[in-house]
Coordinates of C-alpha atoms in Angstrom, one line a residue:
Chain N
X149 CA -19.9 -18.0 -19.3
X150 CA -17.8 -18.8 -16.0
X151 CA -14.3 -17.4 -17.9
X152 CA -13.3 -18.3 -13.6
X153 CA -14.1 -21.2 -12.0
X154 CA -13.3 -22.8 -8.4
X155 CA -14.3 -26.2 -8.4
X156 CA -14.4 -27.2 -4.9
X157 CA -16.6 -25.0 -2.7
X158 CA -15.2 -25.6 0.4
X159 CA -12.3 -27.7 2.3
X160 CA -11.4 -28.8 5.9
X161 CA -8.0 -28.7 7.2
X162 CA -6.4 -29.4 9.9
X163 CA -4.3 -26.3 12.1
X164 CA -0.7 -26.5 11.0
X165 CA -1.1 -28.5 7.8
X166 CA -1.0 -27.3 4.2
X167 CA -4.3 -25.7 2.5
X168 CA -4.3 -26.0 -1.4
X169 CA -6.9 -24.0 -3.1
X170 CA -7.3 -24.6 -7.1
X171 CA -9.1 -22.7 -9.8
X172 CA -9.2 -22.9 -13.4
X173 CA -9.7 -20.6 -16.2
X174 CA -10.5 -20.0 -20.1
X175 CA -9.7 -16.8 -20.9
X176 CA -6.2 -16.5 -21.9
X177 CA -6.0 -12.8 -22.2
X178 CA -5.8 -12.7 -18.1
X179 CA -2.4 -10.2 -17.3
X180 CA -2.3 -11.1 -13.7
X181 CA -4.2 -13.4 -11.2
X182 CA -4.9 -12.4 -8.0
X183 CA -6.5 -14.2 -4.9
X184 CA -8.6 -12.5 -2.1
X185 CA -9.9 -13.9 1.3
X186 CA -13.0 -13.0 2.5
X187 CA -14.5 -13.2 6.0
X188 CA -18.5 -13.1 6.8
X189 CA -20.0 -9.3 6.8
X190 CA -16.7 -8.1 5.1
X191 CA -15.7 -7.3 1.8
X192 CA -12.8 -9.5 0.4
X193 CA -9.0 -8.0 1.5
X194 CA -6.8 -8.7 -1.1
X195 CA -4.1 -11.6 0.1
X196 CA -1.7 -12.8 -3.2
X197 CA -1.0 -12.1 -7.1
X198 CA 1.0 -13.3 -9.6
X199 CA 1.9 -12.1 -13.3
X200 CA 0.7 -14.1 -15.8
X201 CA 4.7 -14.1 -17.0
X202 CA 5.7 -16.1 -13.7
X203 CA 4.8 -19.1 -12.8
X204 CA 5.5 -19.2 -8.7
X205 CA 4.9 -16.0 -6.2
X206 CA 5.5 -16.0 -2.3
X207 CA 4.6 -13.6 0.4
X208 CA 4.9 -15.4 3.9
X209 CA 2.6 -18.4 4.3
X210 CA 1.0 -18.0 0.9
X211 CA 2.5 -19.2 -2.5
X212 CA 0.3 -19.0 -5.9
X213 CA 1.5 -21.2 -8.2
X214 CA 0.9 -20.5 -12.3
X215 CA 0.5 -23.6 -14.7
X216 CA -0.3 -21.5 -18.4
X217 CA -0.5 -24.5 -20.2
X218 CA -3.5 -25.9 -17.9
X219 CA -4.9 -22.8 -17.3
X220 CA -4.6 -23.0 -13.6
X221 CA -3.4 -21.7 -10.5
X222 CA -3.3 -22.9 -7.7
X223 CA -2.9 -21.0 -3.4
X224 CA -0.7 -22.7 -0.8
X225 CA -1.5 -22.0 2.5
X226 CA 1.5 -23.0 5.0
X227 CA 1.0 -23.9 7.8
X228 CA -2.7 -23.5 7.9
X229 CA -4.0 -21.2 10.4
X230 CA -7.6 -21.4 12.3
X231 CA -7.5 -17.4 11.6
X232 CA -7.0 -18.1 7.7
X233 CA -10.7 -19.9 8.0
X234 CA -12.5 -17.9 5.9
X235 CA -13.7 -17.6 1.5
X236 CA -11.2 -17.6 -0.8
X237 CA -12.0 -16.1 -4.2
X238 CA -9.5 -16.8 -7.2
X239 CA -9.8 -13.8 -10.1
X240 CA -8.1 -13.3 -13.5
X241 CA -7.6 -9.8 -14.3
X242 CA -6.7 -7.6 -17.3
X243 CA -6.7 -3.8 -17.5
X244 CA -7.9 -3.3 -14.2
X245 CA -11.2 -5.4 -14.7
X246 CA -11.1 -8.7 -12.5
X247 CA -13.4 -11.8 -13.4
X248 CA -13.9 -13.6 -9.6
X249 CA -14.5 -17.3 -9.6
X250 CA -17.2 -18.4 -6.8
X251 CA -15.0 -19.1 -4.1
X252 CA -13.9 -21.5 -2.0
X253 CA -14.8 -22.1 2.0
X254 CA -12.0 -23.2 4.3
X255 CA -12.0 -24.4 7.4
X256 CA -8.8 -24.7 9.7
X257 CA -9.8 -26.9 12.6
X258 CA -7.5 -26.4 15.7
Chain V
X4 CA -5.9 4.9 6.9
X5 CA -9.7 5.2 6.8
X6 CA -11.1 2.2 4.3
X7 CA -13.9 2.2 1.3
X8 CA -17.4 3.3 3.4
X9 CA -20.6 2.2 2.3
X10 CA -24.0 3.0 3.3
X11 CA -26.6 1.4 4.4
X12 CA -25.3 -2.0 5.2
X13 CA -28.5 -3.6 5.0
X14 CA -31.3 -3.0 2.8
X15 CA -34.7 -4.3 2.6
X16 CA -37.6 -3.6 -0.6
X17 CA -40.2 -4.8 -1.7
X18 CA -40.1 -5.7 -5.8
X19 CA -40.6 -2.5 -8.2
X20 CA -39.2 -0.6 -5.5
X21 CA -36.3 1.8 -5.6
X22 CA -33.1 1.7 -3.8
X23 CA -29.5 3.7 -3.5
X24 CA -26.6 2.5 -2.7
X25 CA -23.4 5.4 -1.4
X26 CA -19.7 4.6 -1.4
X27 CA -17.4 6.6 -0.5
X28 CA -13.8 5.4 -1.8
X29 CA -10.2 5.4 0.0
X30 CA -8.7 9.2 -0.2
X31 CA -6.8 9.6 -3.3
X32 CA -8.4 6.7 -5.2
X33 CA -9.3 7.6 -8.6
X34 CA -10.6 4.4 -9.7
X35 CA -13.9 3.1 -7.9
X36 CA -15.7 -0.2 -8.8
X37 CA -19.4 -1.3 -7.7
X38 CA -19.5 -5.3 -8.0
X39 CA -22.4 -7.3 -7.5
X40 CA -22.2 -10.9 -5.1
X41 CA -25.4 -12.6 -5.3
X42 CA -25.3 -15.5 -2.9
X43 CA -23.2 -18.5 -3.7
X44 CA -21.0 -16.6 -6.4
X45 CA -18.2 -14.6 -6.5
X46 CA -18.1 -10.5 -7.4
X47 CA -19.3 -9.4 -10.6
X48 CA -18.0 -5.8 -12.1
X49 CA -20.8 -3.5 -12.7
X50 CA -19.9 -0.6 -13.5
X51 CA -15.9 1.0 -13.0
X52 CA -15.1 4.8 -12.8
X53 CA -12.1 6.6 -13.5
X54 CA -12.4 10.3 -11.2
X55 CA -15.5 11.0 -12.7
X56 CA -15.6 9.2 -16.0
X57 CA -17.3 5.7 -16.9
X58 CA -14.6 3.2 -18.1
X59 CA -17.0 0.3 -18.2
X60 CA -20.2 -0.3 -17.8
X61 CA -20.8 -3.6 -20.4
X62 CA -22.2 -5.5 -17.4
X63 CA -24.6 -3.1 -15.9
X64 CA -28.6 -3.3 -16.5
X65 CA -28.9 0.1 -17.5
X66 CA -32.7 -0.2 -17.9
X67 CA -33.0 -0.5 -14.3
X68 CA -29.1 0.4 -12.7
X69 CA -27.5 3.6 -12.8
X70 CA -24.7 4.6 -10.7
X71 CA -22.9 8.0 -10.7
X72 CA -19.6 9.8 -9.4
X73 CA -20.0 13.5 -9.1
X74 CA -16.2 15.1 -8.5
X75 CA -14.6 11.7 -8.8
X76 CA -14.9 11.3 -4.9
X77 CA -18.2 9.6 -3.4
X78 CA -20.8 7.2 -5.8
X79 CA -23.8 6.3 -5.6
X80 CA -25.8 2.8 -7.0
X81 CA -29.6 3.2 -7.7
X82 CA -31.8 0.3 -8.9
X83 CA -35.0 1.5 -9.6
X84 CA -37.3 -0.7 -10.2
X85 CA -35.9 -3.5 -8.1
X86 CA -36.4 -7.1 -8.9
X87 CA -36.2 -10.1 -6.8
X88 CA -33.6 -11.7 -8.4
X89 CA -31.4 -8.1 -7.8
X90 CA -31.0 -9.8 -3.5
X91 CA -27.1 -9.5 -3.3
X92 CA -24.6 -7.9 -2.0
X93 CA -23.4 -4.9 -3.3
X94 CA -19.7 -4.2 -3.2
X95 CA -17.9 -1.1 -3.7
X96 CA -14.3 -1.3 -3.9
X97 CA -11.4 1.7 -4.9
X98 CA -7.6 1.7 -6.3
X99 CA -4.9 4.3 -7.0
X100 CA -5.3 3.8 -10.4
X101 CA -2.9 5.5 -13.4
X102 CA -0.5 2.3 -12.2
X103 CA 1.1 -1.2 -13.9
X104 CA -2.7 -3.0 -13.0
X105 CA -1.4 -5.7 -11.7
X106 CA -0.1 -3.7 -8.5
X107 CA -3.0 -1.2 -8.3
X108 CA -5.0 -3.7 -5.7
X109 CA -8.1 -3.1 -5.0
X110 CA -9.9 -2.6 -1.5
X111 CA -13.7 -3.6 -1.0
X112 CA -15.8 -1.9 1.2
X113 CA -18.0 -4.3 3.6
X114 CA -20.7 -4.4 1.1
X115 CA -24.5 -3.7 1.1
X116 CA -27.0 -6.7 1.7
X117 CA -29.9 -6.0 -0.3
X118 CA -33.3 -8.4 0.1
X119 CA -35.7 -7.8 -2.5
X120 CA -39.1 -9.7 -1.3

């Protein structure tokens, strides 16, 4: 029962253009959503979250963006970076407990 | 600020062998979290403590995982036996807790890369 789901494993981007990560979920109880990046032989470092009452959060070059009524978010990443190359995990949380989805790879080519 | 230590960082068994995994969480953290990333997948909760005290454990194989917290600070992981299809990483990760939980972030450790042949 994926209750998370990231639906594209990995995307190529080109340095300075926009990155847009998307994951999906089913379980509506989720309080907040939260995404982490993750590079190789590290554990994932915790980069954007949003209440599930808002709809839209910012911080720098990352926006999450909410959409309730699809159950999805969505990550923004501008302008892209080749530092931000690296897994992105998507996770719904509620009481502390956080549901990952698999992750997505991104690649910023210079 | 010293981050979440684990030990070892690599780990490899043979099957229906036993194994232990330690964390030790960022000072002051009361809530500590073992996850489990088998390859491909994202992080999945095994068991979370509060100090010293189990707050869920619904997704941990207790016929072959236990993991404790002795005076809320360090925790350790154990798999005994060990199957093949336990190869993952381990991840422990802490928070403040006893906060609003969508601002009590949570920090992962590096992880443990456990090969079960």
């Amino acid at each position: 029962d994926q209750q998370v789901k990231q639906n594209s494993p990995s995307l190529s981007v080109q340095e300075g253009r926009i990155s847009i990560l998307n994951c999906d979920y089913t379980n509506s109880m989720f309080d907040y959503f939260l995404w982490y990046k993750k590079y190789p032989a590290e554990g994932p470092t915790f980069l954007i979250s949003i209440s599930s009452i808002k709809d839209k959060n910012e911080d720098g070059r990352f926006t999450v963006f909410l959409n309730k009524s699809a159950k999805h978010l969505s990550l923004h990443i501008v302008p892209s970076q080749p530092g931000d190359s690296a897994v992105y995990f998507c996770a719904g949380g509620k009481s502390n407990k956080l549901t990952f989805g698999g992750g997505t790879r991104v690649l910023v080519k210079p | 600020e010293a981050g979440v230590a684990q030990s070892p960082r690599y780990k490899i068994i043979e099957k229906r062998q036993s194994v232990a995994f330690w964390c030790n969480p960022i000072s002051g953290h009361a809530t500590l979290y073992w996850y489990q990333q088998i390859l491909g997948q994202g992080p999945k909760l095994l068991i979370q403590f509060q100090n010293n005290g189990v707050v869920d454990d619904s997704q941990l194989p207790k016929d072959r995982f236990s993991a404790e917290r002795l005076k809320g600070v360090d925790s350790t992981l154990k798999i005994q036996p060990a199957k093949l299809e336990d190869s993952a990483v381990y991840l422990c990760a802490s928070s403040l807790g006893g906060r609003a939980a969508s601002t009590d972030t949570q920090y992962f450790g590096p992880g443990t890369r456990l090969t079960v042949l």
